[in-house]
CSV table of C-alpha atoms in Angstrom, one decimal:
chain,number,residue,atom,x,y,z
Z,1,MET,CA,0.0,-0.1,0.0
Z,2,ASP,CA,1.2,3.5,-0.9
Z,3,ALA,CA,2.3,5.2,2.4
Z,4,ASP,CA,1.9,8.7,1.0
Z,5,ARG,CA,-1.7,7.9,0.0
Z,6,ASP,CA,-2.3,6.9,3.6
Z,7,ASP,CA,-0.8,10.2,4.8
Z,8,ARG,CA,-3.3,12.1,2.6
Z,9,HIS,CA,-6.1,9.9,3.9
Z,10,ALA,CA,-5.2,10.6,7.4
Z,11,ALA,CA,-5.2,14.4,6.7
Z,12,SER,CA,-8.4,14.3,4.8
Z,13,SER,CA,-10.3,12.2,7.3
Z,14,GLY,CA,-10.1,14.8,10.1
Z,15,THR,CA,-7.1,13.2,12.0
Z,16,GLU,CA,-5.2,15.8,13.8
Z,17,MET,CA,-1.6,15.7,12.5
Z,18,CYS,CA,1.4,16.4,14.8
Z,19,ASN,CA,4.2,18.7,14.6
Z,20,ALA,CA,6.6,16.6,12.4
Z,21,PRO,CA,9.6,15.1,14.1
Z,22,PRO,CA,13.0,14.7,12.2
Z,23,VAL,CA,12.9,12.9,8.9
Z,24,THR,CA,14.9,9.9,10.4
Z,25,VAL,CA,12.1,9.4,13.0
Z,26,GLN,CA,9.3,9.6,10.6
Z,27,PHE,CA,10.6,7.6,7.6
Z,28,ASN,CA,13.3,5.1,8.7
Z,29,PRO,CA,13.5,4.9,12.5
Z,30,VAL,CA,14.8,1.5,12.7
Z,31,TRP,CA,17.9,2.3,10.7
Z,32,ALA,CA,18.4,5.4,12.8
Z,33,ALA,CA,18.2,3.3,16.0
Z,34,LEU,CA,20.3,0.5,14.9
Z,35,THR,CA,23.0,2.7,13.6
Z,36,GLY,CA,22.8,5.2,16.5
Z,37,ARG,CA,21.9,4.9,20.1
Z,38,GLN,CA,21.2,1.2,19.7
Z,39,ALA,CA,24.1,0.1,17.5
Z,40,ASP,CA,25.3,-2.1,20.4
Z,41,ILE,CA,22.5,-4.5,19.9
Z,42,ALA,CA,22.8,-4.6,16.0
Z,43,HIS,CA,25.1,-6.3,13.5
Z,44,ARG,CA,25.6,-3.8,10.6
Z,45,LYS,CA,27.2,-4.5,7.2
Z,46,GLY,CA,27.2,-1.7,4.8
Z,47,ASP,CA,23.7,-0.4,4.0
Z,48,ALA,CA,21.9,-3.1,6.2
Z,49,ALA,CA,21.6,-4.0,9.8
Z,50,ARG,CA,19.8,-6.5,12.1
Z,51,VAL,CA,19.3,-7.0,15.8
Z,52,ILE,CA,21.8,-9.5,17.2
Z,53,GLY,CA,20.7,-12.8,18.6
Z,54,SER,CA,17.0,-13.1,18.0
Z,55,ASP,CA,14.9,-15.2,15.7
Z,56,ALA,CA,13.1,-13.3,12.9
Z,57,PRO,CA,15.0,-10.2,13.9
Z,58,MET,CA,14.1,-6.6,13.4
Z,59,ALA,CA,16.3,-5.4,10.4
Z,60,ALA,CA,16.8,-2.2,8.6
Z,61,LEU,CA,18.2,-0.7,5.4
Z,62,ARG,CA,19.8,2.7,4.8
Z,63,ASP,CA,17.6,2.9,1.7
Z,64,PRO,CA,14.6,0.5,1.8
Z,65,GLN,CA,14.1,0.8,-2.1
Z,66,ASP,CA,17.7,-0.1,-2.9
Z,67,PRO,CA,18.0,-3.7,-4.3
Z,68,SER,CA,21.7,-3.9,-3.2
Z,69,ALA,CA,20.9,-3.0,0.4
Z,70,TRP,CA,18.4,-6.0,0.4
Z,71,ASP,CA,21.2,-8.3,-1.0
Z,72,THR,CA,23.3,-7.1,1.9
Z,73,LEU,CA,20.6,-7.9,4.4
Z,74,ARG,CA,20.4,-11.4,2.9
Z,75,SER,CA,24.0,-12.0,3.8
Z,76,LEU,CA,23.3,-11.0,7.5
Z,77,LEU,CA,20.6,-13.8,7.8
Z,78,ARG,CA,20.9,-17.4,8.3
Z,79,HIS,CA,19.6,-19.8,5.6
Z,80,GLY,CA,15.8,-19.8,5.8
Z,81,GLU,CA,15.7,-17.0,8.5
Z,82,ALA,CA,13.0,-14.3,8.2
Z,83,ALA,CA,13.3,-10.7,9.4
Z,84,SER,CA,10.9,-7.7,10.2
Z,85,VAL,CA,11.6,-4.6,8.2
Z,86,MET,CA,9.8,-1.3,8.5
Z,87,ALA,CA,10.0,2.1,6.8
Z,88,HIS,CA,7.9,4.9,5.3
Z,89,GLN,CA,8.2,3.3,2.0
Z,90,LEU,CA,9.4,-0.3,1.5
Z,91,ALA,CA,10.1,-1.8,-2.1
Z,92,VAL,CA,10.6,-5.5,-1.3
Z,93,PRO,CA,12.4,-7.2,-4.2
Z,94,ARG,CA,10.8,-10.1,-6.0
Z,95,ASN,CA,13.5,-12.6,-4.7
Z,96,TRP,CA,12.0,-12.1,-1.2
Z,97,GLU,CA,8.9,-13.6,0.1
Z,98,VAL,CA,6.5,-11.3,2.1
Z,99,LEU,CA,5.1,-13.3,4.9
Z,100,HIS,CA,3.1,-10.6,6.6
Z,101,ASP,CA,2.5,-7.0,5.4
Z,102,GLN,CA,0.8,-4.3,7.4
Z,103,VAL,CA,0.5,-0.6,7.2
Z,104,VAL,CA,1.2,1.2,10.6
Z,105,MET,CA,0.7,4.7,12.0
Z,106,GLN,CA,3.3,6.7,13.9
Z,107,LEU,CA,2.0,8.9,16.6
Z,108,VAL,CA,4.0,11.4,18.7
Z,109,ALA,CA,2.9,12.1,22.3
Z,110,LYS,CA,2.1,15.6,23.4
Z,111,PRO,CA,2.7,16.6,27.0
Z,112,THR,CA,-0.1,15.1,29.1
Z,113,THR,CA,-0.7,14.2,32.7
Z,114,ALA,CA,-0.5,10.5,33.2
Z,115,GLU,CA,-3.5,8.8,35.1
Z,116,PRO,CA,-2.6,9.2,38.8
Z,117,ASN,CA,-5.0,6.2,39.8
Z,118,LEU,CA,-3.5,3.6,37.5
Z,119,GLU,CA,-1.1,1.5,39.6
Z,120,ALA,CA,2.0,0.6,37.6
Z,121,SER,CA,5.0,-1.0,38.9
Z,122,VAL,CA,8.3,-2.4,37.8
Z,123,PHE,CA,8.2,-5.3,35.5
Z,124,THR,CA,11.1,-7.9,36.1
Z,125,GLY,CA,13.3,-9.7,33.7
Z,126,MET,CA,12.1,-13.0,35.1
Z,127,GLU,CA,8.4,-12.0,34.4
Z,128,LEU,CA,9.4,-11.0,30.9
Z,129,SER,CA,10.7,-14.5,30.1
Z,130,ASN,CA,7.2,-15.9,30.9
Z,131,TRP,CA,5.2,-13.1,29.3
Z,132,GLU,CA,2.9,-13.9,26.5
Z,133,ALA,CA,0.8,-11.0,25.1
Z,134,ILE,CA,-2.1,-11.1,22.8
Z,135,ASP,CA,-2.6,-7.4,22.2
Z,136,ARG,CA,0.0,-4.6,21.7
Z,137,ILE,CA,0.9,-1.1,20.7
Z,138,GLY,CA,4.4,-0.9,19.1
Z,139,THR,CA,6.7,-1.8,16.4
Z,140,PRO,CA,6.1,-5.4,15.3
Z,141,GLY,CA,9.1,-7.8,15.7
Z,142,PRO,CA,11.2,-8.8,18.8
Z,143,THR,CA,13.2,-5.5,19.3
Z,144,PRO,CA,14.5,-5.6,22.9
Z,145,TRP,CA,12.6,-3.7,25.5
Z,146,SER,CA,13.8,-1.5,28.5
Z,147,ALA,CA,12.6,0.5,31.2
Z,148,ARG,CA,9.6,-1.6,31.8
Z,149,ILE,CA,6.4,-1.0,33.9
Z,150,ALA,CA,3.5,-3.3,34.5
Z,151,LEU,CA,-0.2,-3.4,35.5
Z,152,ARG,CA,-1.3,-6.2,37.7
Z,153,ARG,CA,-4.6,-7.6,38.5
Z,154,ARG,CA,-4.7,-9.9,41.7
Z,155,GLY,CA,-0.9,-10.1,41.6
Z,156,ARG,CA,-0.9,-11.2,37.9
Z,157,VAL,CA,0.6,-9.0,35.2
Z,158,ILE,CA,-1.9,-8.0,32.5
Z,159,ALA,CA,-0.1,-5.3,30.6
Z,160,ILE,CA,3.4,-4.0,30.3
Z,161,ALA,CA,5.0,-0.9,28.8
Z,162,GLY,CA,8.6,0.0,28.0
Z,163,ASP,CA,11.1,1.6,25.7
Z,164,ARG,CA,11.9,0.1,22.4
Z,165,LEU,CA,13.4,2.0,19.4
Z,166,LYS,CA,15.9,4.7,20.8
Z,167,LEU,CA,16.9,7.6,18.4
Z,168,GLU,CA,18.7,10.8,19.2
Z,169,GLY,CA,16.1,12.8,21.2
Z,170,TRP,CA,13.3,10.3,20.6
Z,171,THR,CA,12.1,7.0,22.2
Z,172,GLU,CA,9.5,4.5,21.0
Z,173,VAL,CA,7.0,3.5,23.7
Z,174,ALA,CA,5.7,0.0,23.3
Z,175,VAL,CA,2.8,-1.7,25.3
Z,176,SER,CA,1.4,-5.1,25.3
Z,177,GLY,CA,-1.3,-6.8,27.2
Z,178,THR,CA,-3.5,-9.9,27.7
Z,179,ASP,CA,-7.0,-8.4,27.8
Z,180,LEU,CA,-8.7,-7.8,24.5
Z,181,THR,CA,-11.8,-6.2,26.0
Z,182,SER,CA,-12.6,-2.6,25.6
Z,183,ARG,CA,-11.5,-2.0,29.2
Z,184,GLY,CA,-8.3,-3.9,28.8
Z,185,ARG,CA,-7.3,-2.0,25.6
Z,186,SER,CA,-8.0,1.4,27.4
Z,187,LYS,CA,-5.6,0.4,30.1
Z,188,LEU,CA,-3.0,-0.3,27.4
Z,189,VAL,CA,-3.5,3.2,26.3
Z,190,ARG,CA,-3.3,4.7,29.7
Z,191,LEU,CA,-0.2,2.8,30.4
Z,192,ALA,CA,1.4,4.1,27.1
Z,193,ALA,CA,0.6,7.5,28.4
Z,194,ILE,CA,2.3,6.9,31.7
Z,195,GLN,CA,5.4,5.4,29.9
Z,196,ALA,CA,5.4,8.5,27.5
Z,197,ALA,CA,5.4,10.8,30.4
Z,198,ALA,CA,8.4,8.9,31.9
Z,199,VAL,CA,10.3,9.1,28.6
Z,200,ARG,CA,9.7,12.9,28.4
Z,201,ILE,CA,11.1,13.3,32.0
Z,202,ARG,CA,14.3,11.5,30.8
Z,203,GLY,CA,14.6,14.1,28.1
Z,204,ASP,CA,13.3,12.4,24.9
Z,205,GLU,CA,10.2,12.8,22.9
Z,206,PRO,CA,7.9,9.7,22.9
Z,207,PHE,CA,6.3,8.2,19.9
Z,208,VAL,CA,4.3,4.9,19.3
Z,209,TYR,CA,3.2,2.7,16.4
Z,210,VAL,CA,-0.1,1.1,15.9
Z,211,PRO,CA,-1.9,-0.6,13.0
Z,212,ALA,CA,-3.4,1.8,10.5
Z,213,ASP,CA,-6.8,-0.1,10.4
Z,214,ASP,CA,-7.3,-0.1,14.2
Z,215,VAL,CA,-9.4,3.1,14.2
Z,216,ARG,CA,-10.7,2.7,17.8
Z,217,LEU,CA,-7.1,2.3,19.2
Z,218,LEU,CA,-6.0,5.4,17.2
Z,219,HIS,CA,-9.0,7.4,18.6
Z,220,GLU,CA,-8.1,6.4,22.2
Z,221,LEU,CA,-4.4,7.4,21.8
Z,222,GLN,CA,-5.5,10.7,20.4
Z,223,GLU,CA,-7.8,11.3,23.4
Z,224,TYR,CA,-4.5,10.9,25.6
Z,225,GLY,CA,-2.7,13.5,23.6
Z,226,PHE,CA,-0.9,11.4,20.9
Z,227,ARG,CA,-1.0,12.8,17.2
Z,228,VAL,CA,-0.5,11.2,14.0
Z,229,CYS,CA,2.8,12.0,12.3
Z,230,ALA,CA,3.4,9.4,9.5
Z,231,THR,CA,2.5,6.2,8.1
Z,232,GLY,CA,4.7,3.3,7.4
Z,233,ARG,CA,4.8,-0.3,6.1
Z,234,PHE,CA,5.9,-3.1,8.1
Z,235,ALA,CA,6.8,-6.3,6.3
Z,236,HIS,CA,7.9,-9.7,7.8
Z,237,VAL,CA,10.1,-11.2,4.9
Z,238,ARG,CA,12.4,-14.0,4.0
Z,239,PRO,CA,14.8,-14.5,1.0
Z,240,ARG,CA,13.5,-16.8,-1.5
Z,241,ASN,CA,15.9,-19.8,-2.2
């Protein structure tokens, strides 16, 4: 799908747009993260990079429309291994198989007051190893999380939030949960607002990604001060033999 067309649709449908962040944040954030603040978790070769040590890793290309960069990414993957790639505009070559394809919306958080009555606490690494979420706000793919907080119900974790992509002056907020009800999803949004406030206290501007077709989630995030900035394409891909 044409990401530029989605930008026009967002603007024409009455969606309030944000004050645009830097081009690298809008259009190729994964590349900016893996070659910048998160270079320590990436293996880079020329115009391609991937997260180290994860199955179906998050990966990025300096120019997602350059076939030679895709050839370089192929050399960073094991035989049969897939990768998750996201950018404003992706041109997946024919010698790659697209396993999943999704348009996502990037929203930037405006300064807001987090919900004081939402009891969030630290989420430990041991809990993370046993975590199985069924709903999420954030970049698809297993990019490492940090600075995690959690919501619990009767001692059981029902939602977590943390930082994912980290760029110069910007941090992606990601949230995942186990409750797909309207009430459960509202708590995801409120937890995202709390994490966004924490990111801003640390001196960064927070942003999130959500599926473009999840109109209700987009609306709830906007109610908490998030504003649409750009669209992107996420693709889970694998080199053809």
